[in-house]
């Protein structure tokens, strides 16, 4: 019988070691932690999943077309393996990192944190084809301005590496429209300098949304989040609200509002906030 307090303390210690950049000790501690916990979920009859939020189970069932009964881990094995993948990446053991990230995805195939980290690893390896394929695979799980911006930023990197500066610039600008980041701004500055472009040229692109979208469409890139993703997230918000799981519902409606700015969704969020505060 595992002592859950000990397990939680071990995981917190692993995260502290990573924050101190003590990656070798973090690696050893994570491997020990996994060896303690993972045997609980080895079964010839069941496959276990380690989702971070209720919405992920719905994304998985819908997009992976899996209507079977899902079995959940009590422990955050997805998170353990994701952190181990990051540690291996910092140690430049890229093959081991890929193995760890894939194991994380076995437990949670729709985890954006793992998928985006794997994308960063592909960048380090120069595997731009893998990055593009992965980025389109994770598109369906993007339901916030920050994550859809990351989707476009990854594709901007792909086109930049493939020496297609116009497409890259459009994607970085489009990414910043959703959620501005230092990385995208830096890439835009690099493109402007290398192509001898002016700030006025960049501004003309920023002010021509239809022109940006035309570039995306010409390259078979969606111009916004998947409507199915937004619809699922909204419906799960309703289900969680009606089952009195107000914090989950708040999260779902907040993601929908973040992308849509819909006033009716905002009213739902305000009502839920009152209910959550009453329960505290």
PDB file of C-alpha atoms in Angstrom:
ATOM      1  CA  UNK A   1       0.000   0.000   0.000  1.00  0.00           C
ATOM      2  CA  UNK A   2       1.477   3.311  -1.089  1.00  0.00           C
ATOM      3  CA  UNK A   3       1.622   6.224   1.310  1.00  0.00           C
ATOM      4  CA  UNK A   4       0.007   9.016  -0.711  1.00  0.00           C
ATOM      5  CA  UNK A   5       1.631  11.724   1.387  1.00  0.00           C
ATOM      6  CA  UNK A   6       5.054  10.268   0.556  1.00  0.00           C
ATOM      7  CA  UNK A   7       4.180  10.045  -3.153  1.00  0.00           C
ATOM      8  CA  UNK A   8       3.051  13.683  -3.236  1.00  0.00           C
ATOM      9  CA  UNK A   9       6.162  14.802  -1.372  1.00  0.00           C
ATOM     10  CA  UNK A  10       8.378  12.923  -3.829  1.00  0.00           C
ATOM     11  CA  UNK A  11       6.693  14.621  -6.795  1.00  0.00           C
ATOM     12  CA  UNK A  12       6.982  18.061  -5.204  1.00  0.00           C
ATOM     13  CA  UNK A  13      10.661  17.371  -4.518  1.00  0.00           C
ATOM     14  CA  UNK A  14      11.175  16.417  -8.184  1.00  0.00           C
ATOM     15  CA  UNK A  15       9.688  19.747  -9.259  1.00  0.00           C
ATOM     16  CA  UNK A  16      11.951  21.601  -6.815  1.00  0.00           C
ATOM     17  CA  UNK A  17      15.010  19.816  -8.229  1.00  0.00           C
ATOM     18  CA  UNK A  18      13.976  20.876 -11.753  1.00  0.00           C
ATOM     19  CA  UNK A  19      13.502  24.494 -10.640  1.00  0.00           C
ATOM     20  CA  UNK A  20      17.061  24.368  -9.213  1.00  0.00           C
ATOM     21  CA  UNK A  21      18.266  22.875 -12.527  1.00  0.00           C
ATOM     22  CA  UNK A  22      19.511  19.767 -10.741  1.00  0.00           C
ATOM     23  CA  UNK A  23      18.399  17.675 -13.693  1.00  0.00           C
ATOM     24  CA  UNK A  24      20.339  14.479 -13.025  1.00  0.00           C
ATOM     25  CA  UNK A  25      18.965  14.111  -9.518  1.00  0.00           C
ATOM     26  CA  UNK A  26      15.504  15.061 -10.786  1.00  0.00           C
ATOM     27  CA  UNK A  27      15.768  12.321 -13.407  1.00  0.00           C
ATOM     28  CA  UNK A  28      16.678   9.692 -10.833  1.00  0.00           C
ATOM     29  CA  UNK A  29      13.926  10.818  -8.445  1.00  0.00           C
ATOM     30  CA  UNK A  30      11.285  10.804 -11.178  1.00  0.00           C
ATOM     31  CA  UNK A  31      12.278   7.324 -12.343  1.00  0.00           C
ATOM     32  CA  UNK A  32      12.016   6.094  -8.749  1.00  0.00           C
ATOM     33  CA  UNK A  33       8.604   7.760  -8.366  1.00  0.00           C
ATOM     34  CA  UNK A  34       7.296   6.200 -11.585  1.00  0.00           C
ATOM     35  CA  UNK A  35       8.594   2.757 -10.612  1.00  0.00           C
ATOM     36  CA  UNK A  36       6.575   2.996  -7.384  1.00  0.00           C
ATOM     37  CA  UNK A  37       3.315   4.162  -8.942  1.00  0.00           C
ATOM     38  CA  UNK A  38       3.045   2.792 -12.467  1.00  0.00           C
ATOM     39  CA  UNK A  39       2.715  -0.924 -11.517  1.00  0.00           C
ATOM     40  CA  UNK A  40      -0.696  -0.069 -10.032  1.00  0.00           C
ATOM     41  CA  UNK A  41      -1.989   0.580 -13.532  1.00  0.00           C
ATOM     42  CA  UNK A  42      -0.542  -2.315 -15.488  1.00  0.00           C
ATOM     43  CA  UNK A  43      -3.412  -4.562 -16.543  1.00  0.00           C
ATOM     44  CA  UNK A  44      -4.076  -6.811 -19.550  1.00  0.00           C
ATOM     45  CA  UNK A  45      -7.778  -5.945 -19.326  1.00  0.00           C
ATOM     46  CA  UNK A  46      -7.800  -2.198 -18.709  1.00  0.00           C
ATOM     47  CA  UNK A  47      -6.091   0.885 -20.093  1.00  0.00           C
ATOM     48  CA  UNK A  48      -5.738   3.759 -17.662  1.00  0.00           C
ATOM     49  CA  UNK A  49      -5.802   7.483 -18.396  1.00  0.00           C
ATOM     50  CA  UNK A  50      -4.321  10.381 -16.459  1.00  0.00           C
ATOM     51  CA  UNK A  51      -6.317  13.470 -17.454  1.00  0.00           C
ATOM     52  CA  UNK A  52      -5.657  16.858 -15.884  1.00  0.00           C
ATOM     53  CA  UNK A  53      -9.200  18.229 -16.259  1.00  0.00           C
ATOM     54  CA  UNK A  54     -12.654  16.832 -17.004  1.00  0.00           C
ATOM     55  CA  UNK A  55     -12.685  18.576 -20.400  1.00  0.00           C
ATOM     56  CA  UNK A  56      -9.765  16.434 -21.586  1.00  0.00           C
ATOM     57  CA  UNK A  57     -11.763  13.220 -21.222  1.00  0.00           C
ATOM     58  CA  UNK A  58     -14.449  14.700 -23.489  1.00  0.00           C
ATOM     59  CA  UNK A  59     -11.896  15.882 -26.057  1.00  0.00           C
ATOM     60  CA  UNK A  60     -10.349  12.421 -26.025  1.00  0.00           C
ATOM     61  CA  UNK A  61     -13.666  10.601 -26.474  1.00  0.00           C
ATOM     62  CA  UNK A  62     -14.837  12.911 -29.272  1.00  0.00           C
ATOM     63  CA  UNK A  63     -11.696  13.449 -31.330  1.00  0.00           C
ATOM     64  CA  UNK A  64     -10.219   9.981 -30.789  1.00  0.00           C
ATOM     65  CA  UNK A  65     -13.669   8.444 -31.370  1.00  0.00           C
ATOM     66  CA  UNK A  66     -13.369   6.274 -28.261  1.00  0.00           C
ATOM     67  CA  UNK A  67     -16.739   5.519 -26.663  1.00  0.00           C
ATOM     68  CA  UNK A  68     -15.419   2.841 -24.317  1.00  0.00           C
ATOM     69  CA  UNK A  69     -15.525   3.182 -20.556  1.00  0.00           C
ATOM     70  CA  UNK A  70     -12.496   5.164 -19.389  1.00  0.00           C
ATOM     71  CA  UNK A  71     -10.412   4.075 -16.398  1.00  0.00           C
ATOM     72  CA  UNK A  72      -8.645   6.844 -14.515  1.00  0.00           C
ATOM     73  CA  UNK A  73      -5.387   6.813 -12.581  1.00  0.00           C
ATOM     74  CA  UNK A  74      -5.393   8.177  -9.064  1.00  0.00           C
ATOM     75  CA  UNK A  75      -1.871   9.495  -9.623  1.00  0.00           C
ATOM     76  CA  UNK A  76      -0.673  12.102 -12.110  1.00  0.00           C
ATOM     77  CA  UNK A  77       1.447   9.706 -14.201  1.00  0.00           C
ATOM     78  CA  UNK A  78       0.994  11.926 -17.250  1.00  0.00           C
ATOM     79  CA  UNK A  79       2.639  14.734 -15.294  1.00  0.00           C
ATOM     80  CA  UNK A  80       5.445  12.494 -13.998  1.00  0.00           C
ATOM     81  CA  UNK A  81       6.403  11.397 -17.505  1.00  0.00           C
ATOM     82  CA  UNK A  82       6.010  14.894 -18.940  1.00  0.00           C
ATOM     83  CA  UNK A  83       8.425  16.278 -16.363  1.00  0.00           C
ATOM     84  CA  UNK A  84      10.823  13.407 -17.038  1.00  0.00           C
ATOM     85  CA  UNK A  85      10.683  14.238 -20.770  1.00  0.00           C
ATOM     86  CA  UNK A  86      11.565  17.847 -19.965  1.00  0.00           C
ATOM     87  CA  UNK A  87      14.455  16.744 -17.720  1.00  0.00           C
ATOM     88  CA  UNK A  88      15.867  14.489 -20.441  1.00  0.00           C
ATOM     89  CA  UNK A  89      15.556  17.354 -22.914  1.00  0.00           C
ATOM     90  CA  UNK A  90      17.607  19.608 -20.612  1.00  0.00           C
ATOM     91  CA  UNK A  91      20.204  16.831 -20.358  1.00  0.00           C
ATOM     92  CA  UNK A  92      20.236  16.682 -24.200  1.00  0.00           C
ATOM     93  CA  UNK A  93      19.182  13.037 -24.121  1.00  0.00           C
ATOM     94  CA  UNK A  94      16.641  13.583 -26.856  1.00  0.00           C
ATOM     95  CA  UNK A  95      15.781   9.958 -27.612  1.00  0.00           C
ATOM     96  CA  UNK A  96      15.013   9.334 -23.943  1.00  0.00           C
ATOM     97  CA  UNK A  97      13.006  12.541 -23.890  1.00  0.00           C
ATOM     98  CA  UNK A  98      10.840  11.385 -26.796  1.00  0.00           C
ATOM     99  CA  UNK A  99      10.220   8.053 -25.067  1.00  0.00           C
ATOM    100  CA  UNK A 100       9.132   9.845 -21.872  1.00  0.00           C
ATOM    101  CA  UNK A 101       6.848  12.267 -23.734  1.00  0.00           C
ATOM    102  CA  UNK A 102       5.235   9.407 -25.647  1.00  0.00           C
ATOM    103  CA  UNK A 103       4.600   7.573 -22.379  1.00  0.00           C
ATOM    104  CA  UNK A 104       3.010  10.741 -21.020  1.00  0.00           C
ATOM    105  CA  UNK A 105       0.770  10.808 -24.099  1.00  0.00           C
ATOM    106  CA  UNK A 106      -0.155   7.149 -23.590  1.00  0.00           C
ATOM    107  CA  UNK A 107      -1.771   8.227 -20.341  1.00  0.00           C
ATOM    108  CA  UNK A 108      -3.183  11.482 -21.727  1.00  0.00           C
ATOM    109  CA  UNK A 109      -3.225  11.722 -25.539  1.00  0.00           C
ATOM    110  CA  UNK A 110      -4.784  15.212 -25.493  1.00  0.00           C
ATOM    111  CA  UNK A 111      -2.450  16.916 -23.008  1.00  0.00           C
ATOM    112  CA  UNK A 112      -1.396  20.189 -24.624  1.00  0.00           C
ATOM    113  CA  UNK A 113       1.486  20.748 -22.202  1.00  0.00           C
ATOM    114  CA  UNK A 114       3.088  17.479 -23.285  1.00  0.00           C
ATOM    115  CA  UNK A 115       2.340  18.064 -26.968  1.00  0.00           C
ATOM    116  CA  UNK A 116       3.798  21.575 -26.956  1.00  0.00           C
ATOM    117  CA  UNK A 117       6.898  20.401 -25.053  1.00  0.00           C
ATOM    118  CA  UNK A 118       7.380  17.642 -27.604  1.00  0.00           C
ATOM    119  CA  UNK A 119       7.168  20.334 -30.282  1.00  0.00           C
ATOM    120  CA  UNK A 120      10.003  22.231 -28.582  1.00  0.00           C
ATOM    121  CA  UNK A 121      12.059  19.050 -28.642  1.00  0.00           C
ATOM    122  CA  UNK A 122      11.435  18.682 -32.385  1.00  0.00           C
ATOM    123  CA  UNK A 123      12.700  22.246 -32.828  1.00  0.00           C
ATOM    124  CA  UNK A 124      15.917  21.373 -30.991  1.00  0.00           C
ATOM    125  CA  UNK A 125      16.340  18.322 -33.240  1.00  0.00           C
ATOM    126  CA  UNK A 126      15.597  20.275 -36.412  1.00  0.00           C
ATOM    127  CA  UNK A 127      12.652  17.958 -37.056  1.00  0.00           C
ATOM    128  CA  UNK A 128      10.385  20.549 -38.684  1.00  0.00           C
ATOM    129  CA  UNK A 129       8.250  17.924 -40.443  1.00  0.00           C
ATOM    130  CA  UNK A 130       7.546  16.280 -37.109  1.00  0.00           C
ATOM    131  CA  UNK A 131       6.746  19.700 -35.641  1.00  0.00           C
ATOM    132  CA  UNK A 132       4.220  20.485 -38.382  1.00  0.00           C
ATOM    133  CA  UNK A 133       2.513  17.092 -38.062  1.00  0.00           C
ATOM    134  CA  UNK A 134       2.354  17.357 -34.273  1.00  0.00           C
ATOM    135  CA  UNK A 135       1.041  20.924 -34.412  1.00  0.00           C
ATOM    136  CA  UNK A 136      -1.893  19.974 -36.623  1.00  0.00           C
ATOM    137  CA  UNK A 137      -2.597  16.995 -34.340  1.00  0.00           C
ATOM    138  CA  UNK A 138      -2.901  19.232 -31.266  1.00  0.00           C
ATOM    139  CA  UNK A 139      -5.084  21.846 -32.986  1.00  0.00           C
ATOM    140  CA  UNK A 140      -8.349  20.215 -31.870  1.00  0.00           C
ATOM    141  CA  UNK A 141      -7.434  20.608 -28.194  1.00  0.00           C
ATOM    142  CA  UNK A 142      -6.723  24.361 -28.349  1.00  0.00           C
ATOM    143  CA  UNK A 143      -9.486  26.196 -26.516  1.00  0.00           C
ATOM    144  CA  UNK A 144      -7.900  29.420 -25.288  1.00  0.00           C
ATOM    145  CA  UNK A 145      -6.312  32.425 -26.921  1.00  0.00           C
ATOM    146  CA  UNK A 146      -2.911  31.407 -25.558  1.00  0.00           C
ATOM    147  CA  UNK A 147      -3.022  27.857 -26.932  1.00  0.00           C
ATOM    148  CA  UNK A 148      -4.368  28.767 -30.380  1.00  0.00           C
ATOM    149  CA  UNK A 149      -1.670  31.464 -30.552  1.00  0.00           C
ATOM    150  CA  UNK A 150       0.919  28.776 -29.749  1.00  0.00           C
ATOM    151  CA  UNK A 151      -0.505  26.680 -32.603  1.00  0.00           C
ATOM    152  CA  UNK A 152       0.113  29.528 -35.081  1.00  0.00           C
ATOM    153  CA  UNK A 153       3.523  30.280 -33.570  1.00  0.00           C
ATOM    154  CA  UNK A 154       4.657  26.697 -34.129  1.00  0.00           C
ATOM    155  CA  UNK A 155       3.569  26.871 -37.752  1.00  0.00           C
ATOM    156  CA  UNK A 156       5.346  30.217 -38.097  1.00  0.00           C
ATOM    157  CA  UNK A 157       8.532  28.485 -37.006  1.00  0.00           C
ATOM    158  CA  UNK A 158       7.930  25.711 -39.545  1.00  0.00           C
ATOM    159  CA  UNK A 159       7.534  28.150 -42.437  1.00  0.00           C
ATOM    160  CA  UNK A 160      10.479  30.244 -41.276  1.00  0.00           C
ATOM    161  CA  UNK A 161      12.709  27.152 -41.277  1.00  0.00           C
ATOM    162  CA  UNK A 162      11.409  26.246 -44.730  1.00  0.00           C
ATOM    163  CA  UNK A 163      12.419  29.692 -46.032  1.00  0.00           C
ATOM    164  CA  UNK A 164       8.885  30.940 -46.591  1.00  0.00           C
ATOM    165  CA  UNK A 165       9.117  34.322 -44.872  1.00  0.00           C
ATOM    166  CA  UNK A 166       5.780  35.749 -46.044  1.00  0.00           C
ATOM    167  CA  UNK A 167       3.865  32.813 -44.581  1.00  0.00           C
ATOM    168  CA  UNK A 168       5.986  32.860 -41.416  1.00  0.00           C
ATOM    169  CA  UNK A 169       5.399  36.573 -40.899  1.00  0.00           C
ATOM    170  CA  UNK A 170       1.652  36.204 -41.422  1.00  0.00           C
ATOM    171  CA  UNK A 171       1.525  33.387 -38.872  1.00  0.00           C
ATOM    172  CA  UNK A 172       3.525  35.228 -36.221  1.00  0.00           C
ATOM    173  CA  UNK A 173       1.358  38.329 -36.646  1.00  0.00           C
ATOM    174  CA  UNK A 174      -1.801  36.220 -36.533  1.00  0.00           C
ATOM    175  CA  UNK A 175      -0.503  34.483 -33.403  1.00  0.00           C
ATOM    176  CA  UNK A 176       0.006  37.840 -31.682  1.00  0.00           C
ATOM    177  CA  UNK A 177      -3.538  38.900 -32.527  1.00  0.00           C
ATOM    178  CA  UNK A 178      -4.755  36.083 -30.313  1.00  0.00           C
ATOM    179  CA  UNK A 179      -2.071  36.326 -27.627  1.00  0.00           C
ATOM    180  CA  UNK A 180       1.106  38.371 -27.927  1.00  0.00           C
ATOM    181  CA  UNK A 181       4.351  36.757 -26.797  1.00  0.00           C
ATOM    182  CA  UNK A 182       7.961  37.902 -26.674  1.00  0.00           C
ATOM    183  CA  UNK A 183       8.924  34.946 -28.844  1.00  0.00           C
ATOM    184  CA  UNK A 184       6.599  35.929 -31.689  1.00  0.00           C
ATOM    185  CA  UNK A 185       7.663  39.578 -31.456  1.00  0.00           C
ATOM    186  CA  UNK A 186      11.320  38.520 -31.574  1.00  0.00           C
ATOM    187  CA  UNK A 187      10.742  36.338 -34.651  1.00  0.00           C
ATOM    188  CA  UNK A 188       8.953  39.217 -36.379  1.00  0.00           C
ATOM    189  CA  UNK A 189      11.887  41.530 -35.668  1.00  0.00           C
ATOM    190  CA  UNK A 190      14.249  38.924 -37.116  1.00  0.00           C
ATOM    191  CA  UNK A 191      12.124  38.615 -40.262  1.00  0.00           C
ATOM    192  CA  UNK A 192      11.908  42.369 -40.743  1.00  0.00           C
ATOM    193  CA  UNK A 193      15.671  42.792 -40.430  1.00  0.00           C
ATOM    194  CA  UNK A 194      16.552  39.866 -42.657  1.00  0.00           C
ATOM    195  CA  UNK A 195      14.098  40.948 -45.364  1.00  0.00           C
ATOM    196  CA  UNK A 196      14.746  44.698 -44.963  1.00  0.00           C
ATOM    197  CA  UNK A 197      11.098  45.325 -44.166  1.00  0.00           C
ATOM    198  CA  UNK A 198       9.773  48.388 -42.372  1.00  0.00           C
ATOM    199  CA  UNK A 199       7.492  48.717 -39.365  1.00  0.00           C
ATOM    200  CA  UNK A 200       4.955  50.210 -41.763  1.00  0.00           C
ATOM    201  CA  UNK A 201       4.924  46.962 -43.757  1.00  0.00           C
ATOM    202  CA  UNK A 202       4.283  44.968 -40.589  1.00  0.00           C
ATOM    203  CA  UNK A 203       1.512  47.372 -39.590  1.00  0.00           C
ATOM    204  CA  UNK A 204      -0.111  47.033 -43.006  1.00  0.00           C
ATOM    205  CA  UNK A 205      -0.281  43.253 -42.487  1.00  0.00           C
ATOM    206  CA  UNK A 206      -1.624  43.625 -38.959  1.00  0.00           C
ATOM    207  CA  UNK A 207      -4.413  45.864 -40.237  1.00  0.00           C
ATOM    208  CA  UNK A 208      -5.382  43.478 -43.029  1.00  0.00           C
ATOM    209  CA  UNK A 209      -6.985  40.538 -41.238  1.00  0.00           C
ATOM    210  CA  UNK A 210      -8.586  39.228 -44.407  1.00  0.00           C
ATOM    211  CA  UNK A 211      -5.202  39.293 -46.137  1.00  0.00           C
ATOM    212  CA  UNK A 212      -3.625  37.327 -43.285  1.00  0.00           C
ATOM    213  CA  UNK A 213      -6.452  34.807 -43.359  1.00  0.00           C
ATOM    214  CA  UNK A 214      -6.072  34.435 -47.120  1.00  0.00           C
ATOM    215  CA  UNK A 215      -2.408  33.450 -46.641  1.00  0.00           C
ATOM    216  CA  UNK A 216      -3.450  30.893 -44.030  1.00  0.00           C
ATOM    217  CA  UNK A 217      -6.236  29.490 -46.183  1.00  0.00           C
ATOM    218  CA  UNK A 218      -3.914  29.175 -49.171  1.00  0.00           C
ATOM    219  CA  UNK A 219      -1.728  26.935 -46.992  1.00  0.00           C
ATOM    220  CA  UNK A 220      -4.646  24.887 -45.618  1.00  0.00           C
ATOM    221  CA  UNK A 221      -4.282  26.387 -42.147  1.00  0.00           C
ATOM    222  CA  UNK A 222      -7.468  27.031 -40.125  1.00  0.00           C
ATOM    223  CA  UNK A 223      -8.117  30.691 -39.349  1.00  0.00           C
ATOM    224  CA  UNK A 224      -9.443  30.094 -35.859  1.00  0.00           C
ATOM    225  CA  UNK A 225     -10.089  27.444 -33.237  1.00  0.00           C
ATOM    226  CA  UNK A 226     -12.126  24.375 -34.119  1.00  0.00           C
ATOM    227  CA  UNK A 227     -15.860  25.180 -33.636  1.00  0.00           C
ATOM    228  CA  UNK A 228     -16.356  21.603 -32.401  1.00  0.00           C
ATOM    229  CA  UNK A 229     -13.828  22.246 -29.635  1.00  0.00           C
ATOM    230  CA  UNK A 230     -15.667  25.369 -28.508  1.00  0.00           C
ATOM    231  CA  UNK A 231     -19.010  23.564 -28.689  1.00  0.00           C
ATOM    232  CA  UNK A 232     -17.775  20.609 -26.634  1.00  0.00           C
ATOM    233  CA  UNK A 233     -16.236  22.911 -24.038  1.00  0.00           C
ATOM    234  CA  UNK A 234     -19.474  24.878 -23.689  1.00  0.00           C
ATOM    235  CA  UNK A 235     -21.575  21.713 -23.385  1.00  0.00           C
ATOM    236  CA  UNK A 236     -19.256  20.247 -20.742  1.00  0.00           C
ATOM    237  CA  UNK A 237     -19.561  23.540 -18.865  1.00  0.00           C
ATOM    238  CA  UNK A 238     -23.338  23.076 -18.850  1.00  0.00           C
ATOM    239  CA  UNK A 239     -23.046  19.454 -17.677  1.00  0.00           C
ATOM    240  CA  UNK A 240     -20.650  20.340 -14.867  1.00  0.00           C
ATOM    241  CA  UNK A 241     -22.811  23.296 -13.790  1.00  0.00           C
ATOM    242  CA  UNK A 242     -25.967  21.160 -13.720  1.00  0.00           C
ATOM    243  CA  UNK A 243     -24.114  18.576 -11.598  1.00  0.00           C
ATOM    244  CA  UNK A 244     -23.037  21.277  -9.124  1.00  0.00           C
ATOM    245  CA  UNK A 245     -19.349  20.993 -10.047  1.00  0.00           C
ATOM    246  CA  UNK A 246     -19.076  24.727 -10.288  1.00  0.00           C
ATOM    247  CA  UNK A 247     -15.300  25.104 -10.504  1.00  0.00           C
ATOM    248  CA  UNK A 248     -15.083  22.742 -13.493  1.00  0.00           C
ATOM    249  CA  UNK A 249     -17.972  24.579 -15.137  1.00  0.00           C
ATOM    250  CA  UNK A 250     -16.253  27.915 -14.446  1.00  0.00           C
ATOM    251  CA  UNK A 251     -13.089  26.666 -16.171  1.00  0.00           C
ATOM    252  CA  UNK A 252     -15.011  25.491 -19.245  1.00  0.00           C
ATOM    253  CA  UNK A 253     -17.083  28.641 -19.659  1.00  0.00           C
ATOM    254  CA  UNK A 254     -13.962  30.773 -19.087  1.00  0.00           C
ATOM    255  CA  UNK A 255     -12.194  29.021 -21.989  1.00  0.00           C
ATOM    256  CA  UNK A 256     -15.196  29.601 -24.245  1.00  0.00           C
ATOM    257  CA  UNK A 257     -15.439  33.258 -23.249  1.00  0.00           C
ATOM    258  CA  UNK A 258     -11.708  33.746 -23.753  1.00  0.00           C
ATOM    259  CA  UNK A 259     -12.167  32.881 -27.437  1.00  0.00           C
ATOM    260  CA  UNK A 260     -15.653  34.192 -28.162  1.00  0.00           C
ATOM    261  CA  UNK A 261     -16.198  37.157 -25.798  1.00  0.00           C
ATOM    262  CA  UNK A 262     -19.843  36.080 -25.810  1.00  0.00           C
ATOM    263  CA  UNK A 263     -21.912  38.105 -23.321  1.00  0.00           C
ATOM    264  CA  UNK A 264     -24.195  35.174 -22.450  1.00  0.00           C
ATOM    265  CA  UNK A 265     -21.158  33.073 -21.557  1.00  0.00           C
ATOM    266  CA  UNK A 266     -19.865  35.937 -19.396  1.00  0.00           C
ATOM    267  CA  UNK A 267     -23.181  35.938 -17.499  1.00  0.00           C
ATOM    268  CA  UNK A 268     -22.731  32.221 -16.795  1.00  0.00           C
ATOM    269  CA  UNK A 269     -19.205  32.854 -15.504  1.00  0.00           C
ATOM    270  CA  UNK A 270     -20.443  35.627 -13.179  1.00  0.00           C
ATOM    271  CA  UNK A 271     -23.189  33.371 -11.767  1.00  0.00           C
ATOM    272  CA  UNK A 272     -20.721  30.549 -11.203  1.00  0.00           C
ATOM    273  CA  UNK A 273     -18.264  32.859  -9.468  1.00  0.00           C
ATOM    274  CA  UNK A 274     -20.950  33.815  -6.961  1.00  0.00           C
ATOM    275  CA  UNK A 275     -21.786  30.145  -6.312  1.00  0.00           C
ATOM    276  CA  UNK A 276     -18.120  29.199  -5.896  1.00  0.00           C
ATOM    277  CA  UNK A 277     -17.540  32.047  -3.421  1.00  0.00           C
ATOM    278  CA  UNK A 278     -20.606  30.986  -1.416  1.00  0.00           C
ATOM    279  CA  UNK A 279     -19.271  27.434  -1.135  1.00  0.00           C
ATOM    280  CA  UNK A 280     -15.868  28.519   0.138  1.00  0.00           C
TER     281      UNK A 280
END
